[in-house]
Amino acid sequence: MKAILQWFKNRAGFFKTVFVISVLFIVISELLSIGKTISFEQLKMIFLDLPIWKIALMLLTGLVAVTPMFGYDIILNRTLEQKIKKSYLFETSWMINTINNIAGFGGLISIGLRSEFYGKETDGKKVVKALSKILIFLLSGLSIYSLLSFIMVLFGHDNGFLSQYSIWLIGGGLYFPIILLLTAIRKDEYIGDIPLNSRLQLMLTSFLEWTGVLATFLLIGKLMGIPFHTAQVIPLFIAASVIGIISMIPGALGSFDIMMILGLSSLGSIPRETVIAWLLLYRLFYYIIPFLIGVVFFLKNLSSNLNDRYSGIPRELSIELSHKLLVVLMYFSGIMIVLSTTIPEAFNQFHWLKQLNPWSFHLLTQFPAVLLGFSLLIMGRGIAARVARAYLPTIGLLLLTLAYTVFKDMSWSVVILLTLLLIFVIFSKKELYRKQLVYSWEMKTVDGIIFSVLMVLYVVIGVYNLPAFPHHQHHVISFFLFPSERVWLSGFLGILITAMFMFVFIRYLQGEKRTIGEALDRDRAMKLLKTYGGNTDSQLLFLDDKDMYVYTNSFEEETVLLQFKTFNNKCIVMGDPSGAKEDFTDAVEQFIHEADIWGYLPVFYEVSESLVLLLHEFGYDFIKMGEEAHVDLANFTLSGKKRRADRATMNRFDKEDYRFEVLSPPFLPETMAELKAVSDEWLGNRKEKGFSLGFFSEEYLQLSDIAVVKSKADDIIAFATIMPTYNKAEGTIDLMRYKQDAPSGVMDFLFISIFNVMKEDGISYFNMGMAPLSNVGTSRKSFIQERIAFLVYKFGTSFYSFQGLRAYKNKYASSWVPRYTLYSRDSSIIYVMIALLIIDNAPIDKTTKQLHGIKKILKNRYQR
């Protein structure tokens, strides 16, 4: 015997799985069977005849009737000495009891489910003992009602039909006293040994359970206006229930219904069709709807278990999927409603189109239909953008639409769709976390296409239907014809009102239009760079054409600095972060999170490979933007055949008495004026550009050394600003300017002289800057994003010329280091590249240059 028990114990997991699958199979089978007995057309007719308050009362009664069964689970957990959360007890008890109502089998299903949900942390033998004590009292309430029903038949008015079921009532009535006697006499640990207090509570629970069942059935009949004698219906109902349970047919389906139809038809003048409708509503409100709620609880508990087992991934995936499905349904519904009002006859002529659209002809007039359709599209935008402000308006719109559908033109397909939308909205609430909507180009493109096509289609068809339009000269597609101009006009009025509503709602979603980061604070930025170091892009921050984002570590120290510019919904970060490398990960994560909360998408422009690996972990895609030329200063020399031309250039400039000098700030006004004259001559009619390049700004130039080439007359003919990198590893320059009459090779002379100076200062290598699109998108096997980027830049050459740049830098480069741009997967690569072109090639006017280095007091920073 022990061996057999051990064999079952070793395979407990397998048997549990078989049990759960069996229950699911039984439940699905019974739902299909019940579904066959339910006529949705008949339900529709019944609901149309009943006031909404009666339907609500039926629903409330059916839900309340389930609650007494919680007592079984409360007593069970108290017997097992378990303390579980009230919410878990409520959900699991509801689920177990409603499944048992559908599945039946004399309560055996509920015992198995209770063992699964409440017996995991307890000894198996103890669970079996507790469950056996619960099981025997499950039918005590029905037994009490059987005795009462027998008395009612015996002493009440009976036409002979009920008396034939007296034997079933007597048999059912004997169950309660027999169980009461057995539990009092026997002292074994399975049936006996039940405290009197627990026995009374179990009997009361069972009695209240069957009181709820009986009350639901009777109240539904009364609300339907059916005339019947309660004293006759109660015995019939109880006898039918006893027969159904003894047969162990799931849900007593079939035997219960047949007996009730025959019995109620013979007891009075109730038509059979009315009895069927009565039973239909009873099954709907006591069985189906509570069971569906139980399914929701089941899925919630199942998802929680799976979520705990797999580190939260299932919940994230389900919420993401629910959100995407919600967006699709919102847009689909909105488009279909507008189309059904624009070309209504198309939904009559094409059966597949009518099947696809649950909204057709269920909204009474053109005006509310158009208004509703476009409103759903607008709400869909807020949901798609994950804006928290869209949650309550979307719930309100769906409830309003649901109420309109129920009261005006009842349609089960629309009710089901709206209910699904409501569920998805509620389930997706955690996905609606953004504090504002930043209406991006991507959003405007999608919405613009949808709205424009629908509006233009509506207007064009309206014009086409004007009486003055010569239809006889054209082949007219019949479904383009409106029933009347008045119908079209009401819809057009709806479009105009919706357009105003769209503007107001988009503005509402935008909130306070807050940006992230802060304006340049020179002192804080300089302190951070000098303390923790920077890179070849750090100095660009002091152009003051960008904002800064400062990360503070756990010790309240500012350790990392990012410089970026906000354009549309994109925060374009220039280069790698500056500061303490050990905090880069936390700083970047915090920056991405804050940007996401406020509706922005960071784009990291011209960053190194190390940042690519970091950002890829945050779900960013990347494209190669080009390569950066590095000169190995330690090994740089002019000796050798390869450098013969460079030696000749240096010798020529020495013979002609050109001098190289490094000037240090502060610079005198005369020096600055001379540098500006060189810069203006070099620029000619061209405009200064900023962001990733320095421009001539006195405040900016006063922050760094400047390498100059002077003529014999001591005039500056060329200069380059030496950009501080705040580290000894690399050096670089920023502005490079020369006069038009400067001798050829002046920039070579300037570069080589800078190489020599930096080599003497112990700098490891010189960064000559980017060669954009160097080896990018040229192969047929390249990423499609890089191919697209290549095309965008190809057509953007009118803004900036890249030709010959790599060839020139290659003369000195010891190595080429790739640089990348990373962007969120929610961004369109085309719009990312356009944004980069605009922001990186935007001209700097004189007014802007005068403002750089000065606090922009008048700028609207109060929002931040």
XYZ file of N, CA and C in Angstrom, residues 450-528:
237
model
N -4.354 59.525 -42.336
C -5.669 58.949 -42.030
C -6.761 60.020 -42.061
N -6.538 61.128 -41.352
C -7.556 62.169 -41.266
C -7.784 62.825 -42.637
N -6.693 63.081 -43.355
C -6.829 63.744 -44.652
C -7.593 62.883 -45.639
N -7.246 61.597 -45.691
C -7.925 60.698 -46.627
C -9.409 60.617 -46.298
N -9.733 60.443 -45.002
C -11.134 60.323 -44.610
C -11.907 61.614 -44.868
N -11.304 62.755 -44.535
C -12.001 64.025 -44.731
C -12.163 64.348 -46.214
N -11.070 64.184 -46.976
C -11.140 64.465 -48.409
C -12.158 63.546 -49.085
N -12.131 62.261 -48.694
C -13.086 61.314 -49.260
C -14.509 61.741 -48.960
N -14.732 62.182 -47.731
C -16.084 62.592 -47.336
C -16.529 63.828 -48.120
N -15.647 64.827 -48.221
C -15.997 66.058 -48.922
C -16.208 65.804 -50.408
N -15.290 65.038 -51.023
C -15.386 64.771 -52.458
C -16.675 64.038 -52.792
N -17.011 63.038 -51.983
C -18.246 62.293 -52.235
C -19.460 63.192 -52.046
N -19.388 64.119 -51.082
C -20.485 65.060 -50.888
C -20.684 65.951 -52.098
N -19.591 66.465 -52.662
C -19.670 67.288 -53.864
C -20.199 66.465 -55.033
N -19.740 65.225 -55.093
C -20.152 64.333 -56.184
C -21.651 64.058 -56.155
N -22.238 64.166 -54.952
C -23.669 63.896 -54.802
C -24.547 65.135 -54.968
N -23.930 66.287 -55.228
C -24.743 67.488 -55.425
C -25.641 67.330 -56.649
N -26.855 67.840 -56.598
C -27.768 67.705 -57.742
C -27.207 68.323 -59.016
N -26.396 69.396 -58.863
C -25.865 70.073 -60.044
C -24.751 69.300 -60.719
N -24.224 68.295 -59.990
C -23.105 67.540 -60.572
C -23.628 66.616 -61.671
N -23.024 66.671 -62.883
C -23.546 65.888 -64.027
C -23.241 64.403 -63.902
N -24.052 63.676 -63.098
C -23.821 62.237 -62.925
C -23.995 61.482 -64.241
N -24.891 61.999 -65.092
C -25.194 61.238 -66.297
C -24.006 61.155 -67.239
N -23.019 62.050 -67.019
C -21.868 62.014 -67.910
C -20.772 61.080 -67.417
N -20.977 60.510 -66.251
C -19.921 59.704 -65.643
C -20.491 58.368 -65.208
N -19.582 57.417 -65.120
C -19.974 56.122 -64.562
C -19.990 56.248 -63.039
N -21.164 56.106 -62.448
C -21.319 56.324 -61.017
C -21.279 54.996 -60.271
N -20.393 54.928 -59.282
C -20.365 53.763 -58.399
C -21.458 53.966 -57.355
N -22.377 53.039 -57.283
C -23.614 53.266 -56.522
C -23.367 53.526 -55.045
N -22.344 52.899 -54.467
C -22.184 53.090 -53.027
C -21.556 54.444 -52.679
N -21.206 55.251 -53.700
C -20.743 56.605 -53.457
C -21.900 57.594 -53.332
N -23.137 57.114 -53.519
C -24.295 57.993 -53.492
C -24.888 58.066 -52.087
N -25.102 59.283 -51.593
C -25.714 59.484 -50.285
C -27.235 59.481 -50.415
N -27.923 59.063 -49.357
C -29.380 59.093 -49.415
C -29.931 60.515 -49.518
N -29.214 61.493 -48.952
C -29.699 62.870 -49.048
C -28.576 63.827 -48.707
N -28.734 65.080 -49.162
C -27.739 66.098 -48.844
C -27.754 66.414 -47.358
N -28.918 66.322 -46.757
C -29.028 66.627 -45.324
C -28.187 65.662 -44.494
N -28.214 64.371 -44.862
C -27.410 63.364 -44.155
C -25.930 63.692 -44.281
N -25.523 64.043 -45.520
C -24.111 64.367 -45.737
C -23.712 65.606 -44.955
N -24.588 66.612 -44.951
C -24.287 67.863 -44.284
C -24.129 67.668 -42.784
N -24.971 66.808 -42.197
C -24.852 66.552 -40.752
C -23.510 65.906 -40.438
N -23.085 64.998 -41.319
C -21.779 64.371 -41.128
C -20.641 65.358 -41.292
N -20.772 66.277 -42.270
C -19.731 67.270 -42.506
C -19.626 68.219 -41.315
N -20.791 68.565 -40.749
C -20.794 69.384 -39.545
C -20.070 68.655 -38.411
N -20.267 67.326 -38.349
C -19.561 66.520 -37.356
C -18.055 66.582 -37.539
N -17.600 66.592 -38.809
C -16.168 66.676 -39.088
C -15.600 67.998 -38.588
N -16.308 69.100 -38.843
C -15.835 70.412 -38.415
C -15.743 70.496 -36.894
N -16.767 69.988 -36.217
C -16.755 69.998 -34.750
C -15.639 69.106 -34.227
N -15.453 67.952 -34.890
C -14.399 67.031 -34.474
C -13.025 67.654 -34.654
N -12.847 68.439 -35.725
C -11.559 69.099 -35.960
C -11.231 70.038 -34.797
N -12.237 70.782 -34.336
C -12.020 71.659 -33.184
C -11.752 70.840 -31.917
N -12.509 69.764 -31.778
C -12.308 68.888 -30.618
C -10.909 68.277 -30.644
N -10.450 67.892 -31.841
C -9.121 67.309 -31.986
C -8.054 68.301 -31.534
N -8.181 69.557 -31.964
C -7.215 70.580 -31.575
C -7.174 70.734 -30.057
N -8.368 70.809 -29.443
C -8.457 70.991 -27.983
C -7.889 69.773 -27.260
N -8.224 68.564 -27.753
C -7.778 67.361 -27.063
C -6.262 67.167 -27.192
N -5.715 67.442 -28.387
C -4.263 67.348 -28.556
C -3.569 68.330 -27.625
N -4.135 69.535 -27.529
C -3.553 70.519 -26.609
C -3.653 70.042 -25.167
N -4.750 69.389 -24.825
C -4.913 68.835 -23.481
C -3.858 67.761 -23.210
N -3.627 66.889 -24.196
C -2.625 65.830 -24.025
C -1.216 66.397 -23.919
N -0.965 67.534 -24.566
C 0.371 68.121 -24.532
C 0.732 68.649 -23.150
N -0.260 68.924 -22.345
C 0.012 69.360 -20.979
C 0.747 70.688 -20.938
N 1.736 70.769 -20.039
C 2.438 72.037 -19.842
C 3.599 72.225 -20.807
N 3.796 71.272 -21.733
C 4.888 71.345 -22.724
C 6.246 71.521 -22.053
N 6.525 70.651 -21.161
C 7.780 70.731 -20.420
C 8.897 70.043 -21.179
N 10.102 70.604 -21.112
C 11.286 69.964 -21.677
C 12.150 69.435 -20.545
N 13.178 68.689 -20.907
C 14.063 68.134 -19.872
C 15.406 68.853 -19.927
N 16.236 68.577 -18.936
C 17.534 69.233 -18.873
C 17.406 70.652 -18.357
N 18.471 71.426 -18.569
C 18.503 72.810 -18.113
C 19.446 73.611 -18.990
N 19.350 74.933 -18.891
C 20.232 75.801 -19.662
C 21.661 75.660 -19.146
N 22.610 76.046 -19.985
C 24.019 75.932 -19.623
C 24.346 76.734 -18.367
N 24.958 76.054 -17.409
C 25.527 76.695 -16.230
C 27.036 76.508 -16.334
N 27.759 77.550 -16.773
C 29.182 77.413 -17.086
C 30.004 76.938 -15.897
N 29.727 77.489 -14.740
C 30.536 77.162 -13.562
C 30.389 75.690 -13.180
N 29.142 75.217 -13.144
C 28.918 73.808 -12.788
C 29.520 72.869 -13.820
N 29.325 73.210 -15.096
C 29.849 72.361 -16.164
C 31.369 72.306 -16.130
N 32.002 73.471 -15.956
C 33.465 73.510 -15.927
C 34.022 72.750 -14.726
N 33.364 72.862 -13.599
C 33.814 72.145 -12.401
C 33.747 70.632 -12.613
N 32.648 70.171 -13.212
C 32.490 68.734 -13.459
C 33.558 68.229 -14.428
